[in-house]
Short mmCIF file of C-alpha atoms and ligand atoms in Angstrom, two decimals:
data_model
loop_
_atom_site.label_atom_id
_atom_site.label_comp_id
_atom_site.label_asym_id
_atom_site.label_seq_id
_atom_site.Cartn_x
_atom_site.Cartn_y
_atom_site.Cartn_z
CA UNK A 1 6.41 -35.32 22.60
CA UNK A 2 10.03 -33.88 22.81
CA UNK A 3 9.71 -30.43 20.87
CA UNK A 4 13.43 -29.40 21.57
CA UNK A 5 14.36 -32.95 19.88
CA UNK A 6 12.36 -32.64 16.66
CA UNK A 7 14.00 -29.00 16.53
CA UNK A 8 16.79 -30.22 16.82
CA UNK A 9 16.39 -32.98 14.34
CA UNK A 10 15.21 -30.41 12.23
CA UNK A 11 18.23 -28.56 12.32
CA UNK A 12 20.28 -31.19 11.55
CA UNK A 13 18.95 -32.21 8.54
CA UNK A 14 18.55 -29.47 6.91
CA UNK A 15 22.15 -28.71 7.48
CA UNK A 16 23.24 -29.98 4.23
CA UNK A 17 21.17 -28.17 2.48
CA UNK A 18 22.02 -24.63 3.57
CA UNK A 19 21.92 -22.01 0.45
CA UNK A 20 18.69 -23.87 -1.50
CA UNK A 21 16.79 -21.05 -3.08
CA UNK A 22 16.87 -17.84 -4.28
CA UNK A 23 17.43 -15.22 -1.82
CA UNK A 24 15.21 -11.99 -3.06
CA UNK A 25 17.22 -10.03 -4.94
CA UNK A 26 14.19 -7.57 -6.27
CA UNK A 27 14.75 -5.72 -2.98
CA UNK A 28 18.64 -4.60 -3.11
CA UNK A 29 18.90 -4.67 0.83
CA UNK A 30 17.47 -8.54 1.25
CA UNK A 31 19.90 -9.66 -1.42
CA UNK A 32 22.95 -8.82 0.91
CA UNK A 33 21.28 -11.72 3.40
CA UNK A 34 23.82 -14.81 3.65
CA UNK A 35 21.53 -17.46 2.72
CA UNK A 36 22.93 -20.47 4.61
CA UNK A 37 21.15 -20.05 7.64
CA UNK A 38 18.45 -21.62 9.00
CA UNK A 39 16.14 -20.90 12.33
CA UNK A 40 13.43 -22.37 13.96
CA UNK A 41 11.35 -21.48 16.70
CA UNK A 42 8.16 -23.69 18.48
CA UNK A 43 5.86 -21.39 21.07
CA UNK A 44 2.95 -23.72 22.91
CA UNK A 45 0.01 -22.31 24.15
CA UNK A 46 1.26 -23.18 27.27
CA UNK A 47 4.26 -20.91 27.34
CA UNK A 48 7.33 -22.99 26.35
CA UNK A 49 9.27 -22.05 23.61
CA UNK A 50 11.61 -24.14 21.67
CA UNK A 51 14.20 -23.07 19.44
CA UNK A 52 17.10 -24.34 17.28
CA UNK A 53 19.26 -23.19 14.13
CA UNK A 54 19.64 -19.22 13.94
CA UNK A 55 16.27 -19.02 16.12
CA UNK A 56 17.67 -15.07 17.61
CA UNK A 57 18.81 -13.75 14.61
CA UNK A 58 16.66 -10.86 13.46
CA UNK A 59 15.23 -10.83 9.74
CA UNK A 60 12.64 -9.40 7.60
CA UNK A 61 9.17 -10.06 7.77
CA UNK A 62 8.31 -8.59 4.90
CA UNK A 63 4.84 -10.01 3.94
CA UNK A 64 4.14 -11.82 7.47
CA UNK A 65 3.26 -8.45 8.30
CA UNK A 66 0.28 -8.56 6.18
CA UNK A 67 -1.54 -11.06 9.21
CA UNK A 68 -0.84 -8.38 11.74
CA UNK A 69 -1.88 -5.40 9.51
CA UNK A 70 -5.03 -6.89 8.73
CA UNK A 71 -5.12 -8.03 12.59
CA UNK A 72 -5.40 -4.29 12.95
CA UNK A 73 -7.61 -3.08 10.29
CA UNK A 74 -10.51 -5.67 11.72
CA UNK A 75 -10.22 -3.96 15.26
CA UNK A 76 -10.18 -0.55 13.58
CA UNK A 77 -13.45 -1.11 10.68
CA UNK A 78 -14.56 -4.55 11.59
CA UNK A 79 -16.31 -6.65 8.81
CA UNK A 80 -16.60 -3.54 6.81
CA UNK A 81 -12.77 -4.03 5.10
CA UNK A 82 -14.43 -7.14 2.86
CA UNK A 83 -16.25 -4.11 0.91
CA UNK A 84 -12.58 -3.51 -0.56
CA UNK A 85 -10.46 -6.33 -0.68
CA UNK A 86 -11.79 -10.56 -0.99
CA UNK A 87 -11.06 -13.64 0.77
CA UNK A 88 -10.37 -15.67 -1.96
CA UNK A 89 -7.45 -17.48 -2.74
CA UNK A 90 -5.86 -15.29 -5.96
CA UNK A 91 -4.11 -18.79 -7.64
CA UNK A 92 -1.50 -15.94 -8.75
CA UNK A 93 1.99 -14.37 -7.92
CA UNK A 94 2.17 -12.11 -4.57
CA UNK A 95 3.05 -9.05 -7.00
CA UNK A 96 0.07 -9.93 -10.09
CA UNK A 97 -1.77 -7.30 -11.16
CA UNK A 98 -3.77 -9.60 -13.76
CA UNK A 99 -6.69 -9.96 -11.39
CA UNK A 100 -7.31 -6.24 -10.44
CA UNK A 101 -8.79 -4.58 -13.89
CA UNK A 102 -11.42 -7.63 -13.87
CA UNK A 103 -11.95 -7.23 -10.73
CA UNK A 104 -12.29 -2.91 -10.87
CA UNK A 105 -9.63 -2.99 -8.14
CA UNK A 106 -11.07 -5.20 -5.50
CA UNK A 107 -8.06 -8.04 -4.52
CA UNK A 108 -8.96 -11.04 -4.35
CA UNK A 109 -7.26 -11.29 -0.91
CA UNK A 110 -5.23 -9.37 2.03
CA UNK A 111 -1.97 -11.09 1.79
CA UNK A 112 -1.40 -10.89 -1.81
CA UNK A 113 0.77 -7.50 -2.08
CA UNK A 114 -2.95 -5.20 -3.33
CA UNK A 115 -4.62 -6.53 -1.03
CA UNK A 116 -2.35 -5.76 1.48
CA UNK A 117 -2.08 -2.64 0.22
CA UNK A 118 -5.12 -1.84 0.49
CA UNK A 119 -5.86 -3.07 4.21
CA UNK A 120 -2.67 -0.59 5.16
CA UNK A 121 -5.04 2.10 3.67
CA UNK A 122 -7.34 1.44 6.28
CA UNK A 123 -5.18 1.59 8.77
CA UNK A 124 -3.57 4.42 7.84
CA UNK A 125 -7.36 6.40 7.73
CA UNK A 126 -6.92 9.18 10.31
CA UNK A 127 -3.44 9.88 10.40
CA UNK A 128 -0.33 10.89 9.06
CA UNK A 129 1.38 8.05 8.08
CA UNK A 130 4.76 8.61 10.62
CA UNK A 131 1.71 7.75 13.24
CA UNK A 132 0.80 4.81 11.55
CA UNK A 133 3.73 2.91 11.54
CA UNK A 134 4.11 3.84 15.41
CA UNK A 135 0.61 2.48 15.68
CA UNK A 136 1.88 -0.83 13.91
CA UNK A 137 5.42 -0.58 15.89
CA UNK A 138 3.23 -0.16 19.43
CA UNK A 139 1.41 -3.26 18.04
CA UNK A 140 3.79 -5.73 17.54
CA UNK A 141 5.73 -5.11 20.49
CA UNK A 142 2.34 -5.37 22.56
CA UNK A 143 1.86 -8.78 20.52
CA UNK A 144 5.26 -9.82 21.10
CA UNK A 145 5.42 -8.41 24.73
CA UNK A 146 8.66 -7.39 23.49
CA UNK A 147 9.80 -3.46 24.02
CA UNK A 148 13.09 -3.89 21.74
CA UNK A 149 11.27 -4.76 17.97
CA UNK A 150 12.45 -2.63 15.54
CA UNK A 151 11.82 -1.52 11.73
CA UNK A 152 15.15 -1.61 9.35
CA UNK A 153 15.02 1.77 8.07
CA UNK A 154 17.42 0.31 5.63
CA UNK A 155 15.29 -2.27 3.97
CA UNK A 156 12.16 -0.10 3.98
CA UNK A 157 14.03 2.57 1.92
CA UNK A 158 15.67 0.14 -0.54
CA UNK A 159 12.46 -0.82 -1.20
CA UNK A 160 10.89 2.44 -1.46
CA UNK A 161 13.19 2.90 -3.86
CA UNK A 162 12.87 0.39 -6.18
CA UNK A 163 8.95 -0.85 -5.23
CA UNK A 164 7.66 -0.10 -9.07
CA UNK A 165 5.31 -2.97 -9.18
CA UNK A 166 3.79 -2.53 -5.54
CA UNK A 167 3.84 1.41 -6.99
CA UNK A 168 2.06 0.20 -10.32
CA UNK A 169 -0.39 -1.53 -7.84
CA UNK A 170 -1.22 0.90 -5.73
CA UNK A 171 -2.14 3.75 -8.28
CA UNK A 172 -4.41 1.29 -10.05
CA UNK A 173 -6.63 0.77 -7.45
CA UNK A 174 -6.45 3.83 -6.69
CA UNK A 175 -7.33 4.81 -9.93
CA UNK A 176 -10.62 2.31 -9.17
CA UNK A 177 -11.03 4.24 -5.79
CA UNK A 178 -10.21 1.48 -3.92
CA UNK A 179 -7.17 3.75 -2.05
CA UNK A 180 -8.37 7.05 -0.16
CA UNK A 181 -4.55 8.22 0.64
CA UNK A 182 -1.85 9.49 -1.67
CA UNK A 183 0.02 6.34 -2.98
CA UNK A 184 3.33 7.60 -1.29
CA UNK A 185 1.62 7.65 2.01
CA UNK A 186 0.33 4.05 1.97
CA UNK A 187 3.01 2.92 0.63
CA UNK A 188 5.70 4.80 2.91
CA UNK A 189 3.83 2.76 5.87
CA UNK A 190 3.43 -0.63 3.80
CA UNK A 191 7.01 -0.77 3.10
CA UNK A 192 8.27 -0.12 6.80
CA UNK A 193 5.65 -2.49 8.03
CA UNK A 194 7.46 -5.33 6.08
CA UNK A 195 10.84 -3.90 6.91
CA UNK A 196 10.41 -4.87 10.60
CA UNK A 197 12.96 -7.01 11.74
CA UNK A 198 12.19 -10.05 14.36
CA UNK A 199 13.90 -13.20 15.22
CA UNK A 200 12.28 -16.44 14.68
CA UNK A 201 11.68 -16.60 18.56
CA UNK A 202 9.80 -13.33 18.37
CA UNK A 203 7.79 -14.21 15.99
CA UNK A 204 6.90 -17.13 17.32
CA UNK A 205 5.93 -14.86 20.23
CA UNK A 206 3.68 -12.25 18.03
CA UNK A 207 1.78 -14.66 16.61
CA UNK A 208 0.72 -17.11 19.52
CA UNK A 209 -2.23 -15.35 20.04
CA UNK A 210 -3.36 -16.95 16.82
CA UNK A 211 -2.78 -20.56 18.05
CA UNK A 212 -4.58 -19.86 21.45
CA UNK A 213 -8.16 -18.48 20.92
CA UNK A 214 -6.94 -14.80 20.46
CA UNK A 215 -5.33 -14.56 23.70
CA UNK A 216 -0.95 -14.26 24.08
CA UNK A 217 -0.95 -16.75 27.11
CA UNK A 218 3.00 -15.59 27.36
CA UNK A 219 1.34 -11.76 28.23
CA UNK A 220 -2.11 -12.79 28.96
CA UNK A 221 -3.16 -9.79 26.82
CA UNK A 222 -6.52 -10.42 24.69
CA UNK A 223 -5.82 -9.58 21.09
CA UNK A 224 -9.25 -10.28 19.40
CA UNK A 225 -12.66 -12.53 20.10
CA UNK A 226 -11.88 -16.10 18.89
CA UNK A 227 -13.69 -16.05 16.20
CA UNK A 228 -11.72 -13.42 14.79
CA UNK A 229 -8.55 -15.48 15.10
CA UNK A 230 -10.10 -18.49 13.39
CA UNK A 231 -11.73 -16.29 10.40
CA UNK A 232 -7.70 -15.07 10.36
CA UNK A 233 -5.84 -18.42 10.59
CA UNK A 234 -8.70 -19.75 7.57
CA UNK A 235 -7.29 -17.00 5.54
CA UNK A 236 -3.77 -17.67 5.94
CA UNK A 237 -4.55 -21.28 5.49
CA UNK A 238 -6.66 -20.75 2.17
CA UNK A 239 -4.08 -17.57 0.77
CA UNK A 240 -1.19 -17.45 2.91
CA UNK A 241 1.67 -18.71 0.52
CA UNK A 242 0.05 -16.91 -2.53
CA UNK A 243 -0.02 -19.67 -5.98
CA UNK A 244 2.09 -22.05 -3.29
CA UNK A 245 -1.24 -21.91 -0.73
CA UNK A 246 -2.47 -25.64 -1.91
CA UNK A 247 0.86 -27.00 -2.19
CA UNK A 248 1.28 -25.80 1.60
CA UNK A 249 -1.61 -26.97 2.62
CA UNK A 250 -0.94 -30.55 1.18
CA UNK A 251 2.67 -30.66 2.65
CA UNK A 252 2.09 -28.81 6.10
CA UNK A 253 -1.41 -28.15 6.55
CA UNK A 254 -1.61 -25.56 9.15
CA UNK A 255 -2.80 -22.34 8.45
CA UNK A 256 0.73 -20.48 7.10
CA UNK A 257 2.58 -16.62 6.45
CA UNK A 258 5.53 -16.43 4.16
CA UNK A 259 7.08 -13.38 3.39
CA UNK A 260 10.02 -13.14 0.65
CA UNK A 261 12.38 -12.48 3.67
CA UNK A 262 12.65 -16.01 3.92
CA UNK A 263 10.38 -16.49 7.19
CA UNK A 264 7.27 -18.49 7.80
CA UNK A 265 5.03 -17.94 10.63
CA UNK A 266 2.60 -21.24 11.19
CA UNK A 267 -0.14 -21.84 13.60
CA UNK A 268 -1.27 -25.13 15.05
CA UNK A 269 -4.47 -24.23 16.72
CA UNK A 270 -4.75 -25.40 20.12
CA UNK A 271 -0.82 -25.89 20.45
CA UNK A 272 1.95 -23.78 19.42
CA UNK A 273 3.02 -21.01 16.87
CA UNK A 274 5.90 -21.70 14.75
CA UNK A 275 7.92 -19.39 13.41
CA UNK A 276 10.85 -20.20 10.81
CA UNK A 277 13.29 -18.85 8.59
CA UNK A 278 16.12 -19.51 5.60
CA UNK A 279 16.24 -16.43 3.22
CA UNK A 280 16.05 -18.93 -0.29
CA UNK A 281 13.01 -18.82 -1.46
CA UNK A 282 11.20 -21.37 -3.97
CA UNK A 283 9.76 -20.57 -7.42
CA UNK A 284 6.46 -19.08 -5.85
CA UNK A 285 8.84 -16.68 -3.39
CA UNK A 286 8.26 -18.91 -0.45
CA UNK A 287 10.91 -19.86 1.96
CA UNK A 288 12.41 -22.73 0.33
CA UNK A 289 14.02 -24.66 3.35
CA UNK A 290 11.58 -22.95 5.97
CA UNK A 291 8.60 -24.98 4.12
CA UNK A 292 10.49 -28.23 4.14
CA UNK A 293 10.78 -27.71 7.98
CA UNK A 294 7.44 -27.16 8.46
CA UNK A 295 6.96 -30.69 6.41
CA UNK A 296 8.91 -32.50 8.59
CA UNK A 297 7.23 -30.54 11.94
CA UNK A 298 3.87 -31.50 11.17
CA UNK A 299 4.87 -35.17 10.39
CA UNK A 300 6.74 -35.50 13.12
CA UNK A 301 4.10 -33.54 15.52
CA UNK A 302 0.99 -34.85 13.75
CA UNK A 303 -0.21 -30.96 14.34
CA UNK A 304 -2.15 -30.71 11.02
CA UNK A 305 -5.10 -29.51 11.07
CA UNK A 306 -6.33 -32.41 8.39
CA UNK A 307 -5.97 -34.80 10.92
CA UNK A 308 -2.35 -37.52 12.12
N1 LIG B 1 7.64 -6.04 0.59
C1 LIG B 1 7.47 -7.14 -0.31
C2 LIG B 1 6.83 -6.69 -1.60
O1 LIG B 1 5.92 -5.93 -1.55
C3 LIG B 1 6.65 -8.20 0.34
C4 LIG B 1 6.39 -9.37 -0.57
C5 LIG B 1 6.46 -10.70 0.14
O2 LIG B 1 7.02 -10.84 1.20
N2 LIG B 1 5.93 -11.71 -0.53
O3 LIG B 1 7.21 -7.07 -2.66
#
């Protein structure tokens, strides 16, 4: 199978459609983004790594950060963290607050933005939170094997700025308990966690260890057990792309990260970790063209996980 030609192929026809979406405007900084671009980036578990499109041009993560956060909240508490946040998909918007007075402030999930919010609570237990987001900084360089990652202090305070509904979130469940730091302090570190900037090729990098058992073959450094990156690619599968999770599944079906960036981070198990991006996002704030790519990559690779 020719990876660099179905890139490639990729590329090209998507071309045309450069600029389909909405790029996020709720965050001021993201909405300065030129949406006609397009990246794509292919890592095997054997070390290769394909690329195409704007593949080394840097974006935000924003919510693929969530996987890596919650990466490091298991190594820090373990199974404990499903006392305060679910694994179930939530069938709502990444911002919905509907859920969390039924629910007395338990989210349904970690990658919807509460639950996220709260697993950045548990990583932030112990410190101040200036020595969290080193913590998470240290992290995804180790993960990426890359020195040079940065956070866009920009985008992280446009969004402190103007992050009422992740606000609104956070002092409900903290009103139900479910946050043991000051809402400024988790939310100072979930904001510059999402703010981190990485190409598609990086990302690609930082979340290989996903696609091979737990292990970055690229570094050879052991991330977590296995199992732990299985139980982790089942969530991103089942609640990855928020109310768009099934529709993903149908079209791509591998286990899946958007964040409202515009980038998708998905893992073949066994084979590669893909990571694209184009900032226009779809109805459900999913990377509009980046899904579509994704479509044609599995068809093309036969890489679901549903079967050829
Ligand atoms: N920082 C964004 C927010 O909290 C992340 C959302 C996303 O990427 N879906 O709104």
């Amino acid at each position: 199978m020719d990876l660099q030609l179905i890139a490639d192929e990729i590329v090209s026809a998507l071309e045309p459609r450069l600029g389909e979406g909405k790029v996020a405007d709720y965050i001021p900084e993201l909405a300065r983004v030129d949406p006609k671009q397009f990246g794509i980036a292919i890592t095997t578990v054997d070390g290769q790594t394909y690329k195409a499109g704007h593949a080394d041009t840097a974006f935000s993560i924003q919510s693929i950060s969530k996987v890596f956060m919650l990466t490091l909240a298991l190594g820090k508490a373990g199974e404990s963290i499903w006392k305060r946040v679910g694994r179930e998909p939530s069938g709502s918007s990444f911002n919905s607050i509907v859920q969390l007075e039924h629910e007395h402030g338990i989210p349904r999930n970690p990658f919807i933005n509460a639950g996220a919010i709260v697993v950045t609570d548990m990583v932030l237990a112990g410190h101040a939170p200036r020595e969290a987001i080193g913590e998470y900084l240290r992290f995804m360089r180790y993960l990426a094997d890359d020195e040079t990652l940065s956070i866009d202090e920009k985008v992280a305070q446009s969004e402190q700025r103007t992050g009422y509904r992740n606000f609104a979130l956070a002092n409900f469940m903290r009103g139900f308990g479910n946050l043991q730091h000051p809402v400024e302090h988790t939310l100072g570190v979930y904001f510059h966690q999402c703010a981190l900037a990485l190409s598609c090729v990086q990302l690609s990098h930082a979340g290989l260890f996903l696609a091979n058992r737990g292990t970055n073959p690229l570094s050879g450094f052991s991330v977590v057990s296995p199992k732990r990156a299985r139980r982790i690619n089942a969530l991103m599968l089942m609640c990855g792309h928020y109310d768009g999770s099934g529709d993903f599944a149908y079209h791509v079906g591998l286990p899946g990260k958007s964040g409202v960036g515009g980038g998708i981070l998905a893992v073949a198990p066994g084979k590669a970790s893909i990571a694209v991006w184009s900032p226009g996002l779809n109805k459900v704030g999913n990377s509009a063209l980046g899904s579509v790519a994704l479509e044609m990559l599995a068809t093309r690779t036969g890489w679901s996980v549903f079967g050829t």
